[in-house]
JSON list of C-alpha atoms and ligand atoms in Angstrom, two decimals:
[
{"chain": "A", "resi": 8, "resn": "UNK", "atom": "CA", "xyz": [-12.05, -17.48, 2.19]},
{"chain": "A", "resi": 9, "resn": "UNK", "atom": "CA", "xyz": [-10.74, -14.22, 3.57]},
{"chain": "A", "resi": 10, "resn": "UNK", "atom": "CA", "xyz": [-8.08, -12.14, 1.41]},
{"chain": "A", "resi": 11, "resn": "UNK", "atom": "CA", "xyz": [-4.27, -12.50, 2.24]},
{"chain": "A", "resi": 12, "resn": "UNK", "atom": "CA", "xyz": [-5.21, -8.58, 3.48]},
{"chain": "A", "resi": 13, "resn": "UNK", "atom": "CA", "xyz": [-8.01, -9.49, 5.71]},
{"chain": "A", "resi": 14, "resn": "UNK", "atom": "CA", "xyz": [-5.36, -12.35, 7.22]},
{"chain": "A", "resi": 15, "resn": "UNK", "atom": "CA", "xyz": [-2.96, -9.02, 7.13]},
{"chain": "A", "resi": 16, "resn": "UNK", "atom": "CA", "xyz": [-5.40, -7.43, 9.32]},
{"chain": "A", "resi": 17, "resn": "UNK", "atom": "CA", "xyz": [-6.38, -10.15, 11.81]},
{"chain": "A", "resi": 18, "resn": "UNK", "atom": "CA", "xyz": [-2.79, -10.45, 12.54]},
{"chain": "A", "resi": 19, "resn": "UNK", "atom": "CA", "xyz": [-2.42, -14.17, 10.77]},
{"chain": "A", "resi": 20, "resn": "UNK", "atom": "CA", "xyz": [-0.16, -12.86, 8.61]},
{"chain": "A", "resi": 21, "resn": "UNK", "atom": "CA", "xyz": [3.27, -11.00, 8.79]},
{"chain": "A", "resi": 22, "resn": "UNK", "atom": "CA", "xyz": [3.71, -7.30, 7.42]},
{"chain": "A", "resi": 23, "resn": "UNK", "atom": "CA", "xyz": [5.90, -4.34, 7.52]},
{"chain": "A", "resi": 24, "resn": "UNK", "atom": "CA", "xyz": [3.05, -2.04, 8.70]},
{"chain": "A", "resi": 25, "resn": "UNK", "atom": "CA", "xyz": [3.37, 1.79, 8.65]},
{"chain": "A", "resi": 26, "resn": "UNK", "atom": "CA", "xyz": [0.20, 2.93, 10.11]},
{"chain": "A", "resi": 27, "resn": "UNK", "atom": "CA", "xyz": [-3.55, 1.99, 10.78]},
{"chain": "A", "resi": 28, "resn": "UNK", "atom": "CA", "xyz": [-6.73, 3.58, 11.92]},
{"chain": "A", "resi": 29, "resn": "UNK", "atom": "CA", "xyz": [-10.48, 2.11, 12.72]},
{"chain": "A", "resi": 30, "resn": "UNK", "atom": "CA", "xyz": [-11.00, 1.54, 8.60]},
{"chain": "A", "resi": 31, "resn": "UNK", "atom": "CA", "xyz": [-7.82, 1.47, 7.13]},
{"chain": "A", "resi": 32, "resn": "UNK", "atom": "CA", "xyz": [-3.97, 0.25, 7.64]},
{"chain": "A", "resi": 33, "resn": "UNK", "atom": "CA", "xyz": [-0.82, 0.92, 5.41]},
{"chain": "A", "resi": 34, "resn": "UNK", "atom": "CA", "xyz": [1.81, -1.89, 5.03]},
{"chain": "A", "resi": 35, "resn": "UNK", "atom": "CA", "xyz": [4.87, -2.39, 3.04]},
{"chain": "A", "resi": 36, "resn": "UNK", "atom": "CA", "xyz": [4.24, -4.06, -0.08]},
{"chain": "A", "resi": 37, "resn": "UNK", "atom": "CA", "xyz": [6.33, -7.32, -0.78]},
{"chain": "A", "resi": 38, "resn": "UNK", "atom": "CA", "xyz": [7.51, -6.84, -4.10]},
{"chain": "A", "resi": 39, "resn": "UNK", "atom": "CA", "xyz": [8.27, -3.07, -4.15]},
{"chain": "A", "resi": 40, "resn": "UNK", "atom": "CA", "xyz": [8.23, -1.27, -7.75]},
{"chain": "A", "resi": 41, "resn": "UNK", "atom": "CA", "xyz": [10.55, 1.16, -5.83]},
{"chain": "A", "resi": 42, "resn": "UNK", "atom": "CA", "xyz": [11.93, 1.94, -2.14]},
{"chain": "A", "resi": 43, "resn": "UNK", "atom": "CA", "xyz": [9.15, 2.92, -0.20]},
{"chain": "A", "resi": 44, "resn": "UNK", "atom": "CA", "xyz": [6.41, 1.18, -2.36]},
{"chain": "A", "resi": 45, "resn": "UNK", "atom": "CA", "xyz": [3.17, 1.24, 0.45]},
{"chain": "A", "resi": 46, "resn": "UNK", "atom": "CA", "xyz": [-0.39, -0.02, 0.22]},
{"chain": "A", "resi": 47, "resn": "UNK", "atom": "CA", "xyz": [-3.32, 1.27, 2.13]},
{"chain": "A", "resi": 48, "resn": "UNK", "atom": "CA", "xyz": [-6.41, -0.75, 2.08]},
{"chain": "A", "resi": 49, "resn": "UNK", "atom": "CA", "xyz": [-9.36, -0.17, 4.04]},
{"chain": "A", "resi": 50, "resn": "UNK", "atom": "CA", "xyz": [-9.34, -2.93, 6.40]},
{"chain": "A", "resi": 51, "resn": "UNK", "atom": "CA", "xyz": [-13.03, -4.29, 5.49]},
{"chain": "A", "resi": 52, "resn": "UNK", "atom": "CA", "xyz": [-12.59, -6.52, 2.60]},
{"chain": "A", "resi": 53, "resn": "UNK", "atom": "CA", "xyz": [-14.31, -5.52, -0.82]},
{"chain": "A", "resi": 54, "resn": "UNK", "atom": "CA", "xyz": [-12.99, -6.79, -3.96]},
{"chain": "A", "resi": 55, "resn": "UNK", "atom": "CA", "xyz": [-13.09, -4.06, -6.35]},
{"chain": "A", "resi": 56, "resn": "UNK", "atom": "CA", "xyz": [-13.78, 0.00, -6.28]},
{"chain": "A", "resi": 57, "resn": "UNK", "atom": "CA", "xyz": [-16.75, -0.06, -7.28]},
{"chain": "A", "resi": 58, "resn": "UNK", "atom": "CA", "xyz": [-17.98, -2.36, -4.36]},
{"chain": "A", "resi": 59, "resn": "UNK", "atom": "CA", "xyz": [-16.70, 0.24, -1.85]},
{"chain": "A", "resi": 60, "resn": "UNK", "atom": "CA", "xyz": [-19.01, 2.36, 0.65]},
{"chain": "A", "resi": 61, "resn": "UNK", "atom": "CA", "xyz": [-18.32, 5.98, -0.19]},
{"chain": "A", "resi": 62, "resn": "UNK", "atom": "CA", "xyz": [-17.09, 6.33, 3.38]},
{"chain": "A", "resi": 63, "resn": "UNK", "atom": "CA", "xyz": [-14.46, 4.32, 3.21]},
{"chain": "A", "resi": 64, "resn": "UNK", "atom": "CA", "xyz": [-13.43, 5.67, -0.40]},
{"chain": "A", "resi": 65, "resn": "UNK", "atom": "CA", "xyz": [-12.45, 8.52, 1.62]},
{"chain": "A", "resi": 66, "resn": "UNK", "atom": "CA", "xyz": [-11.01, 6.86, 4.62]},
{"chain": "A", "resi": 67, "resn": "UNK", "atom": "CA", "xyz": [-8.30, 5.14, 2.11]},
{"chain": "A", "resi": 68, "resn": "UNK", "atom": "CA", "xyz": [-7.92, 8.61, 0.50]},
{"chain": "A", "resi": 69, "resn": "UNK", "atom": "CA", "xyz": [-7.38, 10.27, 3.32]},
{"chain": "A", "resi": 70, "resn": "UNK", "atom": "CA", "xyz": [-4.90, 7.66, 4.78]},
{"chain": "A", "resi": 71, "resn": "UNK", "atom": "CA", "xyz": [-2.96, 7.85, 1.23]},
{"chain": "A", "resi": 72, "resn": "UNK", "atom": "CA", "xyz": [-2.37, 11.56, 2.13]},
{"chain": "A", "resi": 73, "resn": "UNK", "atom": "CA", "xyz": [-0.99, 11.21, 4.98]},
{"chain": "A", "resi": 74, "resn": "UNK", "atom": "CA", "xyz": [1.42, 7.88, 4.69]},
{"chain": "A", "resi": 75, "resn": "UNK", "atom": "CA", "xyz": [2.60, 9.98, 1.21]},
{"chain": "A", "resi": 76, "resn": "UNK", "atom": "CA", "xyz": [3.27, 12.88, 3.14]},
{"chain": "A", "resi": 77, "resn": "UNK", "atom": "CA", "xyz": [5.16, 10.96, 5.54]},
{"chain": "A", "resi": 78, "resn": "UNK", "atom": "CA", "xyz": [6.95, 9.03, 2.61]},
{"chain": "A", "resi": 79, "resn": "UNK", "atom": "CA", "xyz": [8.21, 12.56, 1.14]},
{"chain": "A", "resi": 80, "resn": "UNK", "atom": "CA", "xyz": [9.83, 13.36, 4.60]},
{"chain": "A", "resi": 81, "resn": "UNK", "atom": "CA", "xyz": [11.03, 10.33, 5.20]},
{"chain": "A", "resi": 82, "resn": "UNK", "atom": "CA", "xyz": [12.62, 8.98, 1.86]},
{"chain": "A", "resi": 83, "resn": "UNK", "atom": "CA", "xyz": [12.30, 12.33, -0.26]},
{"chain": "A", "resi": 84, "resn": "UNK", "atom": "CA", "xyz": [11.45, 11.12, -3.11]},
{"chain": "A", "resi": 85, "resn": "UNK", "atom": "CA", "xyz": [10.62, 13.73, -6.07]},
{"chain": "A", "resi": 86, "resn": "UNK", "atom": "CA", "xyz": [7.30, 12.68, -6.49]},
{"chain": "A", "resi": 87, "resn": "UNK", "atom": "CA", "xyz": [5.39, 9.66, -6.56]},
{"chain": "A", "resi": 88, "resn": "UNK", "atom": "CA", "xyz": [2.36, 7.24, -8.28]},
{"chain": "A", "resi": 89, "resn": "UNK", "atom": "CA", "xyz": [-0.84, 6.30, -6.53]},
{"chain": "A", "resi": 90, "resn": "UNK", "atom": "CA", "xyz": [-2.99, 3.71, -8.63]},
{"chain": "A", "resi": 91, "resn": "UNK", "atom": "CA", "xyz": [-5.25, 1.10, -8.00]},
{"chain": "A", "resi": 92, "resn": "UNK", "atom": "CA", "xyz": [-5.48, -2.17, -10.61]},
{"chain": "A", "resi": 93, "resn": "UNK", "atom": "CA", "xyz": [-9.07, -2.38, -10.47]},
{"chain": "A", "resi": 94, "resn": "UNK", "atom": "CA", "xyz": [-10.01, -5.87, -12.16]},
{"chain": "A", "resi": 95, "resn": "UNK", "atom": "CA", "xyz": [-7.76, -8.82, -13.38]},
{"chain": "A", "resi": 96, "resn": "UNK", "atom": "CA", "xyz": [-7.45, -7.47, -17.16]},
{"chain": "A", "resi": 97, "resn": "UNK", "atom": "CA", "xyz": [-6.06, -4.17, -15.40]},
{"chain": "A", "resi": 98, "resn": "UNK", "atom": "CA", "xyz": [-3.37, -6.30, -12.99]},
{"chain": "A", "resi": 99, "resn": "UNK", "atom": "CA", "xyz": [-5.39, -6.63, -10.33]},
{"chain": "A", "resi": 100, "resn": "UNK", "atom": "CA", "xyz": [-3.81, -9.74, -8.35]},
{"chain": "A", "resi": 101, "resn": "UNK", "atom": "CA", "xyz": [-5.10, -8.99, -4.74]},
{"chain": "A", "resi": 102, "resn": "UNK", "atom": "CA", "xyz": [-9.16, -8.86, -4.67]},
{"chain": "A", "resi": 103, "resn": "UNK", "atom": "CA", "xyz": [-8.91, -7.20, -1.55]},
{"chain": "A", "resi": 104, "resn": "UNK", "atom": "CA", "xyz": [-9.37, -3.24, -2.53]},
{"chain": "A", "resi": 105, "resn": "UNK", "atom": "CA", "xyz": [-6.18, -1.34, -2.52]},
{"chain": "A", "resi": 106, "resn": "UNK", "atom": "CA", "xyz": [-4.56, 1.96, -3.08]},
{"chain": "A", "resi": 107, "resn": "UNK", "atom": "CA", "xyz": [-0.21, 1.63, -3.93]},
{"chain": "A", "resi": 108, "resn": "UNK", "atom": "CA", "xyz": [1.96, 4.03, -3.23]},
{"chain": "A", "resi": 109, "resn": "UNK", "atom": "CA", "xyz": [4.98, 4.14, -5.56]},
{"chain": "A", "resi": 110, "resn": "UNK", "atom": "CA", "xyz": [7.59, 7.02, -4.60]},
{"chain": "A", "resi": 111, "resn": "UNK", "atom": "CA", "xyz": [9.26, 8.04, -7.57]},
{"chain": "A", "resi": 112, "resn": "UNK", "atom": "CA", "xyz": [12.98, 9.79, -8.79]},
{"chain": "A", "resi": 113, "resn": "UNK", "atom": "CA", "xyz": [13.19, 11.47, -11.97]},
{"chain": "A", "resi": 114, "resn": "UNK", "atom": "CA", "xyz": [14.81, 8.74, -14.27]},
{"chain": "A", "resi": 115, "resn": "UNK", "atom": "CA", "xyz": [14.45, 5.73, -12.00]},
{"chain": "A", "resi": 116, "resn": "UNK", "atom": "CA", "xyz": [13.55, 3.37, -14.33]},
{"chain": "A", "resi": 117, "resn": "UNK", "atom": "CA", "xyz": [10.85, 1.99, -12.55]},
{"chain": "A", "resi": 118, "resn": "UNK", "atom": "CA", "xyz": [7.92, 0.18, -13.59]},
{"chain": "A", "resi": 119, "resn": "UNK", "atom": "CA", "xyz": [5.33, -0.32, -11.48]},
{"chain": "A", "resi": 120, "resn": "UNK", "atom": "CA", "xyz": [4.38, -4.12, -12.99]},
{"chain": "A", "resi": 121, "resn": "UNK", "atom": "CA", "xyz": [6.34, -7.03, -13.94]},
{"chain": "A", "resi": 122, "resn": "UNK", "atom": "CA", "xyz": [8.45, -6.84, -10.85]},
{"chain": "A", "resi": 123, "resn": "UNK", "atom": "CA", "xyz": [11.07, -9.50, -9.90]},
{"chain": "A", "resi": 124, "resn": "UNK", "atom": "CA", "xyz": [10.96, -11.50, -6.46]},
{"chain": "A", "resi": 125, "resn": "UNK", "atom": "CA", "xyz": [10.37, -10.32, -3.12]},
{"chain": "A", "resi": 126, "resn": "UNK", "atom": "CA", "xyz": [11.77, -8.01, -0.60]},
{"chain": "A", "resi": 127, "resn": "UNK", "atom": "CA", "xyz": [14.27, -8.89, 2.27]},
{"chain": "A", "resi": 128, "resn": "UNK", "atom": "CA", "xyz": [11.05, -8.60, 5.04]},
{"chain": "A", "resi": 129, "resn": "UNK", "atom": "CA", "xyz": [14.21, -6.84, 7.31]},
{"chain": "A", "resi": 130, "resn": "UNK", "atom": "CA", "xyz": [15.02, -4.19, 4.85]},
{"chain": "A", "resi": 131, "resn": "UNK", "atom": "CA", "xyz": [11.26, -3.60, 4.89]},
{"chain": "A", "resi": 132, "resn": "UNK", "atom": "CA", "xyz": [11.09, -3.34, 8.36]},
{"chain": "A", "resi": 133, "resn": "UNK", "atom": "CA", "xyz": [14.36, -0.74, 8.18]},
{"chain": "A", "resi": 134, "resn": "UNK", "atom": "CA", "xyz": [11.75, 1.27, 5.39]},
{"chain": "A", "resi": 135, "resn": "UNK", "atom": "CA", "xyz": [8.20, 1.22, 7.37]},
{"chain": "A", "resi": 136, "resn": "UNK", "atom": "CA", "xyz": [10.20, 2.37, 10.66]},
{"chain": "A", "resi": 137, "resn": "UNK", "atom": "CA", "xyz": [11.62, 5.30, 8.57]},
{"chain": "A", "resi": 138, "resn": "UNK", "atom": "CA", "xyz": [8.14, 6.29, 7.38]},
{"chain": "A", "resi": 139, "resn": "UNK", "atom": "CA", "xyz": [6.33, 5.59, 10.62]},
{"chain": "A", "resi": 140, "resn": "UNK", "atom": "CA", "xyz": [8.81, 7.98, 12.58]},
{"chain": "A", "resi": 141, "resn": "UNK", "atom": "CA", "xyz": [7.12, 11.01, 10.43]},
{"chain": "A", "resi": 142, "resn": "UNK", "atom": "CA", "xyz": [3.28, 9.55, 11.25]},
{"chain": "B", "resi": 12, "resn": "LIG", "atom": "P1", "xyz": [-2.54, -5.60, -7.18]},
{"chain": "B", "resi": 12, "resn": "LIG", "atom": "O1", "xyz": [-1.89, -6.11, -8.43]},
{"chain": "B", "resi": 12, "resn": "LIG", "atom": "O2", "xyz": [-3.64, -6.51, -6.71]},
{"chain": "B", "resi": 12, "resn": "LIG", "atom": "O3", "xyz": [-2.94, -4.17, -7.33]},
{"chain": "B", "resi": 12, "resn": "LIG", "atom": "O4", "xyz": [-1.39, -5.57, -6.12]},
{"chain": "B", "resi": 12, "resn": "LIG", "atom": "C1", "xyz": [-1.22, -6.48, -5.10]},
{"chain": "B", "resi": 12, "resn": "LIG", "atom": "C2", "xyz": [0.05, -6.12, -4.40]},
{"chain": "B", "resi": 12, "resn": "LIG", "atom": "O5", "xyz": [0.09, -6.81, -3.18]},
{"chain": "B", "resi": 12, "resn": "LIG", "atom": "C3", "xyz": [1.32, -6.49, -5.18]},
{"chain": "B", "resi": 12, "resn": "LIG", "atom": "O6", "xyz": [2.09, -5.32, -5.40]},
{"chain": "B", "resi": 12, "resn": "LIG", "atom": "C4", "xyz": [2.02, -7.50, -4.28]},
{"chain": "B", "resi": 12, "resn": "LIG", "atom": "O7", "xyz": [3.42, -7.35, -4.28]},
{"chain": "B", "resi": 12, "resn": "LIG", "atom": "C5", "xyz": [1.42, -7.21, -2.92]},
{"chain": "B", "resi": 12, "resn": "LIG", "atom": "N1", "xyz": [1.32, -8.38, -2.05]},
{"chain": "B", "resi": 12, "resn": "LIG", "atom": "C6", "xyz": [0.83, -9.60, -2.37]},
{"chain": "B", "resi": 12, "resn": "LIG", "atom": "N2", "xyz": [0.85, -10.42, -1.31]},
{"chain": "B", "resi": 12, "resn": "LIG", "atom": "C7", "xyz": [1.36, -9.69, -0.28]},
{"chain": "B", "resi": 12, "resn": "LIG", "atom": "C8", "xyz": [1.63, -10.00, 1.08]},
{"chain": "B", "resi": 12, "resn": "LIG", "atom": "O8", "xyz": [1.41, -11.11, 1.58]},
{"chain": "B", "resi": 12, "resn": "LIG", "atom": "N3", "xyz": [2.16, -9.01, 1.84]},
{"chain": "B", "resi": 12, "resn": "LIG", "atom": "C9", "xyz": [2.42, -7.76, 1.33]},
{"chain": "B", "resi": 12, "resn": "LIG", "atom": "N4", "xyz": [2.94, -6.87, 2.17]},
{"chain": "B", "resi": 12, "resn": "LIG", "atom": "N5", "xyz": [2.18, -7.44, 0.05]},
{"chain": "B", "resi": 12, "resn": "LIG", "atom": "C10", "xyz": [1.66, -8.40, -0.75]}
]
């Protein structure tokens, strides 16, 4: 059964998206640990990081670069977290490999897991057009 990503992908499934390539595509996560919370996958599904052709590795890196740059323009944040849950034990919910991006401001309390309910999809939108304006 294909990953609620690879249904992202094929269009079966709504997102806010902020960007996409041949290998890779950066969306608005659901349940953001803060505003601007992205996640860039490479579009070809493999569960884990270690499963990952080397070429892709560096497609998603190079992706996260530039969606982050556009988040600092965009919502100028102070700084921000990248991280992959790599395995169930670790968080991992979504065996569809992953990078987040989790803008951060000094003192903002945030924690990346544990989060409470989902996003208003609208206010999303509002957030990915922001970011996609500096892409
Ligand atoms: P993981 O724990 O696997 O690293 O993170 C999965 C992430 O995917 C979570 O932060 C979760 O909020 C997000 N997520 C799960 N389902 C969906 C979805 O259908 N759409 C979007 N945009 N994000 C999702």
């Amino acid at each position: 059964m294909p990953s609620i990503f690879s249904r992202i992908v094929k269009g079966e499934l709504p997102c806010a998206s902020v960007y996409q390539d041949e290998q890779t595509m950066a969306f608005m996560d659901i349940n953001p640990a803060s505003k601007g919370h992205v996640l860039v996958i490479c579009k070809a599904e493999y569960p884990r990081l270690l499963d990952v052709p080397s070429e892709l590795l560096a497609a998603v890196a190079e992706t996260t670069q530039k969606v982050a740059r556009a988040i600092m323009q965009a919502l100028q944040p102070e700084g921000f977290n990248v991280l992959q849950n790599d395995g169930a034990a670790a968080g991992q919910v979504v065996f569809h490999y992953h990078v987040h991006i989790i803008p951060r401001w000094t003192d903002d309390g945030v924690r990346p897991f544990g989060r409470p309910g989902s996003a208003d999809p609208a206010e999303l939108e509002t957030i990915a057009a922001q970011i996609r304006a500096h892409l």
